[in-house]
Amino acid sequence: MKKIGVALLGLGVVGSSTYRILTDQADYIRKNHGVDIEIVHILEKNKQRIEELGIDKSIVSTDINNVVNNPNIQIVAEFFGGIEPARTFLLASLNAGKSIVTANKELFSKHRCELTDASNKGGGGIFFEASCVGGVPIIRTLTLGMQGDQILSIAGIFNGTTNYILSKMSNDGMGYSEALTEAQRLGFAEADPTADVEAYDTMYKLSILSSLAFHKSVPIDKIYREGICAITKEDINYGKEFGYTLKLLAIAKITNGKIEARVHPAFVENNHPLASVSGSFNAVMLEGSNVGDIMLYGRGAGGFPTGSAIVSDIVCCAKYPDAGRGLFDNSVLTNSDFNTDFQCRYYIRINVSDKSGVLANIAKVFGEYDISISSMHQLEPSSDSASIIFFTHMTFELGINKAIKKIKALDVVNSVYAVIRLI
Ligand code: HSE
């Protein structure tokens, strides 16, 4: 039987779960996948974790040279997260001819060209199923499951923390801060939630997935990004009244031959499949040229779901090492390869002085920028002001931005409370 030596770099939540799955399922993997996976070395300094897992101390150290220079290790699985020392350790492993497995979406979205070059030179593969949407096998679907299709679009909910927060705001009437605190208390959100709530995490994942889907390099600086911090429960509730659910969406598609990639909150019609993806769950929708729509749904975070994807990569690498090679096209695209002026429908909530001529002023600005209103709703007025919700037809982002700037400057406008895209 094929024997494969593995090193685990770090025993945090995902590293520990991976260790448990590999040890608990060693017989199952041997019997059903025909490979004998041996954990040869572990980098970890936390003695308590090592003891809790009952790991033989002789295979634990804090020195990467014990991994890179060990000929019995073929696969290096990294769980540090962040850029350094993960980048240096993985490059050293690839340069030594080993394959790597990682869940590190930030590293992989920022440095995949460098890692791909090292893989091409060293001959080892790169496996990163766990980097995007945790336990949902989206990478394998893109790389091994859809060769009969050109992928036209990819869209989804790639972040469980923000989906949990938005679900709480929608279902339990919580404000943003209350829902975030609840998510932190339950361990869904980090103490510093910036990467999740400002949508960096979703952007990293979209960069990786759209690059794979379109066989072109989609760097993070070509992805429009907007987080959920400014979302209020008022807008979530108004959206509900009109049949919409608010989600943080990642969307990438090819429009007129150009790549369009964006991450932002959006109102989704209640009968859209993504509207019912609630709590910490994730989902990805793919549109293939022949197969049509595909949707994958599951847990995008957590020790065992993410560990499951890591172990899947380790077994895949052991059985099919070529599956981790040559997956990315590193050629650099120019600005003209990307579409930044995308089209959407919009929900716009504006607070105005409640007097005659106000609507005419606002409508004039929309008209100047060729923005067509599909419906307008005045909410209950107070003594001297009123809030108005406008829904637009499909219109261009640049036009909306210019119109909103001009509307904000009108004397009769007190505040533009929200501008939210619709899909
Ligand atoms: N923090 C992410 C989430 C998981 O909440 O989905 C890791 O990318």
Tab-separated table of C-alpha atoms and ligand atoms in Angstrom:
chain	number	residue	atom	x	y	z
A	1	MET	CA	0.000	0.000	0.000
A	2	LYS	CA	1.184	3.506	-0.826
A	3	LYS	CA	2.621	5.118	2.319
A	4	ILE	CA	2.508	8.918	2.595
A	5	GLY	CA	4.185	11.015	5.286
A	6	VAL	CA	2.458	14.191	6.391
A	7	ALA	CA	3.560	17.181	8.491
A	8	LEU	CA	1.036	19.372	10.290
A	9	LEU	CA	2.091	22.984	10.849
A	10	GLY	CA	0.074	24.152	13.872
A	11	LEU	CA	-2.538	22.535	16.081
A	12	GLY	CA	-5.183	25.251	16.374
A	13	VAL	CA	-8.864	24.444	15.929
A	14	VAL	CA	-8.521	23.204	12.340
A	15	GLY	CA	-5.103	21.573	12.877
A	16	SER	CA	-6.392	19.636	15.914
A	17	SER	CA	-9.536	18.521	14.053
A	18	THR	CA	-7.391	17.395	11.130
A	19	TYR	CA	-5.179	15.411	13.516
A	20	ARG	CA	-8.274	13.742	14.994
A	21	ILE	CA	-9.813	12.890	11.612
A	22	LEU	CA	-6.518	11.477	10.292
A	23	THR	CA	-5.987	9.313	13.374
A	24	ASP	CA	-9.622	8.248	13.887
A	25	GLN	CA	-10.136	7.451	10.199
A	26	ALA	CA	-6.719	5.977	9.392
A	27	ASP	CA	-8.137	2.456	8.909
A	28	TYR	CA	-11.090	3.736	6.899
A	29	ILE	CA	-8.759	5.690	4.592
A	30	ARG	CA	-6.440	2.695	4.188
A	31	LYS	CA	-9.330	0.342	3.414
A	32	ASN	CA	-11.347	2.616	1.141
A	33	HIS	CA	-8.760	4.867	-0.472
A	34	GLY	CA	-5.766	2.535	-0.514
A	35	VAL	CA	-3.295	4.963	1.061
A	36	ASP	CA	-1.551	4.773	4.399
A	37	ILE	CA	-1.269	8.316	5.796
A	38	GLU	CA	1.279	8.698	8.571
A	39	ILE	CA	1.678	11.913	10.582
A	40	VAL	CA	5.465	12.143	10.635
A	41	HIS	CA	6.010	15.560	12.212
A	42	ILE	CA	4.054	18.385	13.860
A	43	LEU	CA	5.105	21.996	14.459
A	44	GLU	CA	3.482	23.283	17.647
A	45	LYS	CA	4.684	25.089	20.745
A	46	ASN	CA	1.537	24.768	22.913
A	47	LYS	CA	2.308	21.784	25.196
A	48	GLN	CA	-1.256	21.564	26.481
A	49	ARG	CA	-2.660	20.953	22.993
A	50	ILE	CA	-0.054	18.265	22.354
A	51	GLU	CA	-0.955	16.507	25.621
A	52	GLU	CA	-4.715	16.821	25.080
A	53	LEU	CA	-4.406	15.050	21.752
A	54	GLY	CA	-2.118	12.379	23.220
A	55	ILE	CA	0.606	13.079	20.657
A	56	ASP	CA	4.013	11.419	20.993
A	57	LYS	CA	6.337	14.353	21.842
A	58	SER	CA	9.150	12.897	19.762
A	59	ILE	CA	7.345	13.955	16.557
A	60	VAL	CA	6.742	17.549	17.732
A	61	SER	CA	9.067	20.532	17.373
A	62	THR	CA	9.048	24.229	16.481
A	63	ASP	CA	11.702	23.996	13.755
A	64	ILE	CA	10.541	23.999	10.103
A	65	ASN	CA	13.865	22.396	9.098
A	66	ASN	CA	12.603	19.190	10.710
A	67	VAL	CA	9.868	19.215	8.061
A	68	VAL	CA	11.643	20.580	5.012
A	69	ASN	CA	14.687	18.308	5.403
A	70	ASN	CA	12.763	15.139	6.255
A	71	PRO	CA	12.643	12.807	3.215
A	72	ASN	CA	9.789	10.819	4.773
A	73	ILE	CA	7.422	13.797	4.495
A	74	GLN	CA	5.678	14.222	1.155
A	75	ILE	CA	2.814	16.522	2.209
A	76	VAL	CA	2.952	19.649	4.403
A	77	ALA	CA	-0.399	20.882	5.761
A	78	GLU	CA	-0.375	24.443	7.125
A	79	PHE	CA	-2.786	25.827	9.759
A	80	PHE	CA	-1.119	29.056	10.896
A	81	GLY	CA	-3.276	31.447	8.866
A	82	GLY	CA	-2.016	34.940	7.939
A	83	ILE	CA	0.960	35.616	5.699
A	84	GLU	CA	4.077	34.910	7.769
A	85	PRO	CA	5.533	32.490	8.661
A	86	ALA	CA	3.069	30.470	6.538
A	87	ARG	CA	4.392	31.875	3.250
A	88	THR	CA	8.065	31.210	4.032
A	89	PHE	CA	7.381	27.697	5.377
A	90	LEU	CA	5.198	26.679	2.428
A	91	LEU	CA	7.627	28.072	-0.138
A	92	ALA	CA	10.467	26.171	1.560
A	93	SER	CA	8.364	22.991	1.466
A	94	LEU	CA	7.527	23.429	-2.233
A	95	ASN	CA	11.151	24.225	-3.039
A	96	ALA	CA	12.081	20.944	-1.332
A	97	GLY	CA	9.724	19.127	-3.734
A	98	LYS	CA	6.918	18.516	-1.244
A	99	SER	CA	3.223	19.097	-1.852
A	100	ILE	CA	1.335	21.546	0.314
A	101	VAL	CA	-2.186	21.643	1.728
A	102	THR	CA	-3.579	24.886	3.121
A	103	ALA	CA	-6.770	26.553	4.327
A	104	ASN	CA	-5.049	29.937	4.213
A	105	LYS	CA	-7.201	32.089	1.907
A	106	GLU	CA	-5.358	35.348	2.627
A	107	LEU	CA	-1.981	33.839	1.750
A	108	PHE	CA	-3.366	32.021	-1.229
A	109	SER	CA	-5.212	34.990	-2.689
A	110	LYS	CA	-2.199	37.312	-2.301
A	111	HIS	CA	0.710	34.972	-3.065
A	112	ARG	CA	-0.643	32.198	-5.258
A	113	CYS	CA	1.549	33.210	-8.234
A	114	GLU	CA	4.681	32.814	-6.134
A	115	LEU	CA	3.439	29.514	-4.686
A	116	THR	CA	2.465	28.267	-8.167
A	117	ASP	CA	5.946	29.110	-9.506
A	118	ALA	CA	7.545	27.201	-6.618
A	119	SER	CA	5.230	24.247	-7.266
A	120	ASN	CA	6.124	24.249	-10.975
A	121	LYS	CA	9.850	24.277	-10.120
A	122	GLY	CA	9.769	21.795	-7.234
A	123	GLY	CA	7.193	19.420	-8.732
A	124	GLY	CA	4.963	19.238	-5.652
A	125	GLY	CA	1.280	20.069	-5.849
A	126	ILE	CA	-0.814	22.757	-4.146
A	127	PHE	CA	-4.069	21.690	-2.512
A	128	PHE	CA	-6.360	24.345	-1.050
A	129	GLU	CA	-9.880	22.931	-0.855
A	130	ALA	CA	-10.260	24.220	2.712
A	131	SER	CA	-9.345	27.789	1.764
A	132	CYS	CA	-12.740	28.525	0.244
A	133	VAL	CA	-16.070	27.764	1.867
A	134	GLY	CA	-14.576	25.307	4.393
A	135	GLY	CA	-16.121	21.858	4.097
A	136	VAL	CA	-17.965	22.524	0.825
A	137	PRO	CA	-16.022	20.830	-2.023
A	138	ILE	CA	-16.097	23.795	-4.378
A	139	ILE	CA	-12.435	23.628	-5.480
A	140	ARG	CA	-12.742	19.997	-6.509
A	141	THR	CA	-15.980	20.827	-8.333
A	142	LEU	CA	-14.247	23.605	-10.264
A	143	THR	CA	-11.010	21.756	-10.991
A	144	LEU	CA	-12.173	18.184	-11.553
A	145	GLY	CA	-15.929	18.280	-11.928
A	146	MET	CA	-16.792	20.763	-14.651
A	147	GLN	CA	-14.406	20.189	-17.540
A	148	GLY	CA	-17.378	19.909	-19.898
A	149	ASP	CA	-18.376	23.488	-19.195
A	150	GLN	CA	-17.192	27.026	-19.485
A	151	ILE	CA	-18.068	28.667	-16.205
A	152	LEU	CA	-20.056	31.789	-16.856
A	153	SER	CA	-20.651	32.957	-13.319
A	154	ILE	CA	-20.035	32.175	-9.695
A	155	ALA	CA	-22.039	33.668	-6.852
A	156	GLY	CA	-22.651	32.884	-3.250
A	157	ILE	CA	-22.441	33.384	0.461
A	158	PHE	CA	-18.836	32.620	1.369
A	159	ASN	CA	-18.703	33.835	4.964
A	160	GLY	CA	-20.511	32.221	7.887
A	161	THR	CA	-19.846	34.988	10.417
A	162	THR	CA	-21.558	37.702	8.405
A	163	ASN	CA	-24.352	35.364	7.341
A	164	TYR	CA	-24.951	34.572	11.015
A	165	ILE	CA	-25.018	38.303	11.915
A	166	LEU	CA	-27.381	39.209	9.052
A	167	SER	CA	-29.649	36.253	9.877
A	168	LYS	CA	-29.868	37.384	13.515
A	169	MET	CA	-30.681	40.939	12.425
A	170	SER	CA	-33.341	39.636	10.073
A	171	ASN	CA	-34.903	36.889	12.197
A	172	ASP	CA	-34.507	38.226	15.736
A	173	GLY	CA	-34.681	41.967	15.106
A	174	MET	CA	-31.183	42.587	16.489
A	175	GLY	CA	-29.138	45.650	15.556
A	176	TYR	CA	-25.716	45.155	13.940
A	177	SER	CA	-23.703	45.607	17.174
A	178	GLU	CA	-25.937	43.296	19.190
A	179	ALA	CA	-25.777	40.569	16.510
A	180	LEU	CA	-21.977	40.921	16.259
A	181	THR	CA	-21.602	40.616	20.052
A	182	GLU	CA	-23.808	37.511	20.002
A	183	ALA	CA	-21.690	36.027	17.163
A	184	GLN	CA	-18.522	36.707	19.189
A	185	ARG	CA	-20.031	35.160	22.334
A	186	LEU	CA	-20.847	31.975	20.407
A	187	GLY	CA	-17.399	31.819	18.804
A	188	PHE	CA	-18.572	32.513	15.228
A	189	ALA	CA	-16.876	35.915	15.081
A	190	GLU	CA	-13.288	36.725	16.050
A	191	ALA	CA	-12.484	39.267	18.791
A	192	ASP	CA	-11.277	41.465	15.901
A	193	PRO	CA	-14.033	40.833	13.338
A	194	THR	CA	-12.609	43.125	10.629
A	195	ALA	CA	-11.668	40.416	8.116
A	196	ASP	CA	-15.192	39.016	8.161
A	197	VAL	CA	-17.433	42.078	8.547
A	198	GLU	CA	-15.441	44.259	6.132
A	199	ALA	CA	-15.671	41.387	3.632
A	200	TYR	CA	-11.901	40.805	3.181
A	201	ASP	CA	-12.416	37.098	3.856
A	202	THR	CA	-15.110	36.868	1.170
A	203	MET	CA	-12.935	38.867	-1.254
A	204	TYR	CA	-9.971	36.480	-0.761
A	205	LYS	CA	-12.222	33.514	-1.494
A	206	LEU	CA	-13.731	35.154	-4.569
A	207	SER	CA	-10.250	35.904	-5.920
A	208	ILE	CA	-9.297	32.228	-5.642
A	209	LEU	CA	-12.580	30.819	-6.965
A	210	SER	CA	-13.006	33.238	-9.868
A	211	SER	CA	-9.378	32.719	-10.950
A	212	LEU	CA	-10.025	28.987	-11.085
A	213	ALA	CA	-13.447	29.355	-12.694
A	214	PHE	CA	-12.342	31.677	-15.493
A	215	HIS	CA	-8.765	30.318	-15.947
A	216	LYS	CA	-7.480	33.876	-15.538
A	217	SER	CA	-5.802	35.639	-12.658
A	218	VAL	CA	-8.328	37.742	-10.701
A	219	PRO	CA	-6.255	39.666	-8.121
A	220	ILE	CA	-7.903	41.066	-5.005
A	221	ASP	CA	-7.348	44.659	-6.117
A	222	LYS	CA	-9.689	44.053	-9.056
A	223	ILE	CA	-12.548	43.010	-6.769
A	224	TYR	CA	-15.040	45.615	-5.555
A	225	ARG	CA	-15.467	45.148	-1.777
A	226	GLU	CA	-18.026	46.494	0.659
A	227	GLY	CA	-18.744	45.025	4.114
A	228	ILE	CA	-21.831	44.868	6.311
A	229	CYS	CA	-20.969	47.380	9.097
A	230	ALA	CA	-23.300	50.088	7.797
A	231	ILE	CA	-26.317	47.791	7.444
A	232	THR	CA	-29.207	48.680	9.758
A	233	LYS	CA	-32.068	46.519	10.971
A	234	GLU	CA	-34.423	49.199	9.566
A	235	ASP	CA	-33.274	48.503	6.002
A	236	ILE	CA	-33.361	44.754	6.572
A	237	ASN	CA	-36.968	45.128	7.742
A	238	TYR	CA	-37.989	47.412	4.871
A	239	GLY	CA	-36.427	44.936	2.447
A	240	LYS	CA	-38.470	42.163	4.035
A	241	GLU	CA	-41.672	44.141	3.491
A	242	PHE	CA	-40.884	44.154	-0.228
A	243	GLY	CA	-39.974	40.444	-0.409
A	244	TYR	CA	-36.186	40.586	-0.047
A	245	THR	CA	-33.581	39.037	2.277
A	246	LEU	CA	-30.270	40.804	2.842
A	247	LYS	CA	-27.080	38.774	2.241
A	248	LEU	CA	-23.361	39.484	1.871
A	249	LEU	CA	-22.772	38.196	-1.648
A	250	ALA	CA	-19.720	37.368	-3.713
A	251	ILE	CA	-20.385	37.613	-7.436
A	252	ALA	CA	-18.046	37.055	-10.386
A	253	LYS	CA	-19.032	36.764	-14.004
A	254	ILE	CA	-17.888	37.405	-17.519
A	255	THR	CA	-19.761	40.339	-19.020
A	256	ASN	CA	-19.046	41.199	-22.681
A	257	GLY	CA	-15.744	39.363	-22.429
A	258	LYS	CA	-14.675	41.245	-19.290
A	259	ILE	CA	-14.392	39.914	-15.761
A	260	GLU	CA	-16.666	41.477	-13.178
A	261	ALA	CA	-15.961	40.576	-9.543
A	262	ARG	CA	-17.609	42.131	-6.516
A	263	VAL	CA	-18.428	41.533	-2.876
A	264	HIS	CA	-21.159	43.564	-1.202
A	265	PRO	CA	-24.396	43.296	0.739
A	266	ALA	CA	-27.394	42.767	-1.538
A	267	PHE	CA	-31.105	42.233	-1.299
A	268	VAL	CA	-31.964	38.822	-2.704
A	269	GLU	CA	-35.529	37.984	-3.710
A	270	ASN	CA	-37.033	35.618	-1.151
A	271	ASN	CA	-37.573	32.891	-3.763
A	272	HIS	CA	-33.876	32.963	-4.790
A	273	PRO	CA	-32.006	29.849	-3.537
A	274	LEU	CA	-29.453	32.002	-1.658
A	275	ALA	CA	-32.194	33.713	0.389
A	276	SER	CA	-32.793	30.555	2.424
A	277	VAL	CA	-29.109	30.044	3.301
A	278	SER	CA	-29.240	31.123	6.946
A	279	GLY	CA	-27.096	31.281	10.063
A	280	SER	CA	-23.472	30.285	9.680
A	281	PHE	CA	-24.071	28.228	6.519
A	282	ASN	CA	-22.472	29.011	3.158
A	283	ALA	CA	-23.521	28.310	-0.421
A	284	VAL	CA	-21.993	28.623	-3.878
A	285	MET	CA	-23.882	28.828	-7.162
A	286	LEU	CA	-22.122	28.103	-10.442
A	287	GLU	CA	-23.464	28.632	-13.918
A	288	GLY	CA	-21.924	26.316	-16.494
A	289	SER	CA	-22.328	26.749	-20.246
A	290	ASN	CA	-23.762	23.244	-20.626
A	291	VAL	CA	-24.829	22.030	-17.204
A	292	GLY	CA	-26.685	25.241	-16.268
A	293	ASP	CA	-26.963	26.084	-12.580
A	294	ILE	CA	-25.315	24.111	-9.778
A	295	MET	CA	-25.550	24.932	-6.076
A	296	LEU	CA	-23.404	23.629	-3.227
A	297	TYR	CA	-24.418	24.234	0.377
A	298	GLY	CA	-22.758	23.492	3.700
A	299	ARG	CA	-20.554	24.609	6.540
A	300	GLY	CA	-17.856	27.062	5.546
A	301	ALA	CA	-16.046	27.192	8.881
A	302	GLY	CA	-15.375	25.216	12.055
A	303	GLY	CA	-12.772	22.618	12.981
A	304	PHE	CA	-14.319	19.437	11.624
A	305	PRO	CA	-15.904	20.814	8.405
A	306	THR	CA	-12.608	22.545	7.512
A	307	GLY	CA	-10.575	19.540	8.740
A	308	SER	CA	-12.699	17.354	6.467
A	309	ALA	CA	-11.600	19.431	3.461
A	310	ILE	CA	-7.947	19.277	4.577
A	311	VAL	CA	-8.056	15.488	4.906
A	312	SER	CA	-9.784	15.245	1.535
A	313	ASP	CA	-6.859	17.228	0.070
A	314	ILE	CA	-4.277	15.018	1.798
A	315	VAL	CA	-5.912	11.861	0.438
A	316	CYS	CA	-6.392	13.440	-2.997
A	317	CYS	CA	-2.720	14.491	-3.065
A	318	ALA	CA	-1.643	10.988	-2.004
A	319	LYS	CA	-3.744	9.314	-4.699
A	320	TYR	CA	-3.653	11.875	-7.505
A	321	PRO	CA	-0.618	14.156	-7.001
A	322	ASP	CA	-1.092	15.764	-10.431
A	323	ALA	CA	-4.462	17.162	-9.291
A	324	GLY	CA	-2.613	19.929	-7.438
A	325	ARG	CA	-0.406	21.079	-10.296
A	326	GLY	CA	-0.832	23.780	-12.917
A	327	LEU	CA	-4.251	24.947	-11.734
A	328	PHE	CA	-3.697	28.681	-12.105
A	329	ASP	CA	-2.937	30.876	-15.068
A	330	ASN	CA	-0.479	33.439	-13.701
A	331	SER	CA	-0.560	35.797	-16.688
A	332	VAL	CA	-1.174	39.384	-15.661
A	333	LEU	CA	-4.326	41.005	-17.021
A	334	THR	CA	-4.745	44.733	-17.617
A	335	ASN	CA	-7.453	47.074	-16.319
A	336	SER	CA	-9.312	46.734	-19.589
A	337	ASP	CA	-9.869	43.024	-18.892
A	338	PHE	CA	-12.109	43.960	-15.953
A	339	ASN	CA	-15.540	45.535	-15.876
A	340	THR	CA	-15.833	47.995	-12.995
A	341	ASP	CA	-18.999	49.789	-14.045
A	342	PHE	CA	-21.360	46.934	-13.333
A	343	GLN	CA	-25.130	46.999	-13.554
A	344	CYS	CA	-27.622	46.312	-10.766
A	345	ARG	CA	-31.002	47.281	-9.497
A	346	TYR	CA	-30.821	49.463	-6.375
A	347	TYR	CA	-32.752	50.126	-3.165
A	348	ILE	CA	-32.195	53.709	-2.016
A	349	ARG	CA	-33.590	55.141	1.250
A	350	ILE	CA	-33.474	58.900	1.593
A	351	ASN	CA	-34.655	61.217	4.360
A	352	VAL	CA	-36.030	64.527	3.074
A	353	SER	CA	-37.859	67.664	4.202
A	354	ASP	CA	-41.562	66.906	3.851
A	355	LYS	CA	-42.563	69.711	1.515
A	356	SER	CA	-43.595	70.297	-2.055
A	357	GLY	CA	-41.118	69.970	-4.914
A	358	VAL	CA	-38.769	67.578	-3.083
A	359	LEU	CA	-39.599	64.574	-5.206
A	360	ALA	CA	-39.283	66.577	-8.400
A	361	ASN	CA	-35.768	67.645	-7.379
A	362	ILE	CA	-34.657	64.088	-6.644
A	363	ALA	CA	-36.330	62.651	-9.750
A	364	LYS	CA	-34.541	65.276	-11.860
A	365	VAL	CA	-31.148	64.050	-10.633
A	366	PHE	CA	-32.041	60.413	-11.328
A	367	GLY	CA	-33.145	61.464	-14.819
A	368	GLU	CA	-29.847	63.296	-15.454
A	369	TYR	CA	-27.958	60.044	-14.929
A	370	ASP	CA	-30.389	57.907	-16.910
A	371	ILE	CA	-31.584	56.105	-13.783
A	372	SER	CA	-35.079	54.739	-14.179
A	373	ILE	CA	-37.204	54.351	-11.039
A	374	SER	CA	-39.255	51.166	-10.853
A	375	SER	CA	-41.167	52.082	-7.676
A	376	MET	CA	-41.197	54.656	-4.896
A	377	HIS	CA	-42.600	54.405	-1.371
A	378	GLN	CA	-42.996	57.158	1.201
A	379	LEU	CA	-42.660	55.907	4.763
A	380	GLU	CA	-44.540	57.379	7.714
A	381	PRO	CA	-43.592	61.058	7.929
A	382	SER	CA	-42.576	62.772	11.172
A	383	SER	CA	-43.583	66.432	11.771
A	384	ASP	CA	-41.245	67.938	9.182
A	385	SER	CA	-39.372	65.121	7.448
A	386	ALA	CA	-40.149	61.950	5.559
A	387	SER	CA	-38.230	58.918	4.367
A	388	ILE	CA	-38.625	57.678	0.833
A	389	ILE	CA	-37.528	54.352	-0.604
A	390	PHE	CA	-36.753	54.176	-4.306
A	391	PHE	CA	-36.259	50.941	-6.233
A	392	THR	CA	-34.496	51.426	-9.563
A	393	HIS	CA	-34.491	49.405	-12.747
A	394	MET	CA	-31.117	48.002	-13.876
A	395	THR	CA	-28.645	50.834	-13.953
A	396	PHE	CA	-24.921	51.491	-13.940
A	397	GLU	CA	-22.916	51.754	-10.717
A	398	LEU	CA	-21.016	54.887	-11.817
A	399	GLY	CA	-24.287	56.681	-12.609
A	400	ILE	CA	-25.721	55.754	-9.216
A	401	ASN	CA	-22.608	57.004	-7.420
A	402	LYS	CA	-22.731	60.354	-9.209
A	403	ALA	CA	-26.482	60.732	-8.676
A	404	ILE	CA	-26.243	59.932	-4.952
A	405	LYS	CA	-23.465	62.494	-4.527
A	406	LYS	CA	-25.649	65.134	-6.162
A	407	ILE	CA	-28.768	64.108	-4.216
A	408	LYS	CA	-26.861	64.347	-0.914
A	409	ALA	CA	-26.020	67.953	-1.763
A	410	LEU	CA	-29.648	68.990	-2.361
A	411	ASP	CA	-31.001	71.438	0.263
A	412	VAL	CA	-34.163	69.380	0.721
A	413	VAL	CA	-32.290	66.147	1.462
A	414	ASN	CA	-31.408	65.492	5.111
A	415	SER	CA	-29.631	62.193	4.599
A	416	VAL	CA	-29.172	59.285	2.213
A	417	TYR	CA	-29.631	56.448	4.689
A	418	ALA	CA	-28.879	53.490	2.465
A	419	VAL	CA	-27.944	52.443	-1.053
A	420	ILE	CA	-28.207	48.662	-1.386
A	421	ARG	CA	-27.918	46.592	-4.528
A	422	LEU	CA	-30.551	44.028	-5.532
A	423	ILE	CA	-30.065	40.758	-7.358
B	1	HSE	N1	-14.284	33.463	9.126
B	1	HSE	C1	-14.807	32.682	8.037
B	1	HSE	C2	-16.322	32.629	8.115
B	1	HSE	C3	-14.274	31.279	7.995
B	1	HSE	O1	-16.916	33.195	9.025
B	1	HSE	O2	-16.926	32.025	7.249
B	1	HSE	C4	-12.873	31.230	7.515
B	1	HSE	O3	-12.743	31.811	6.260
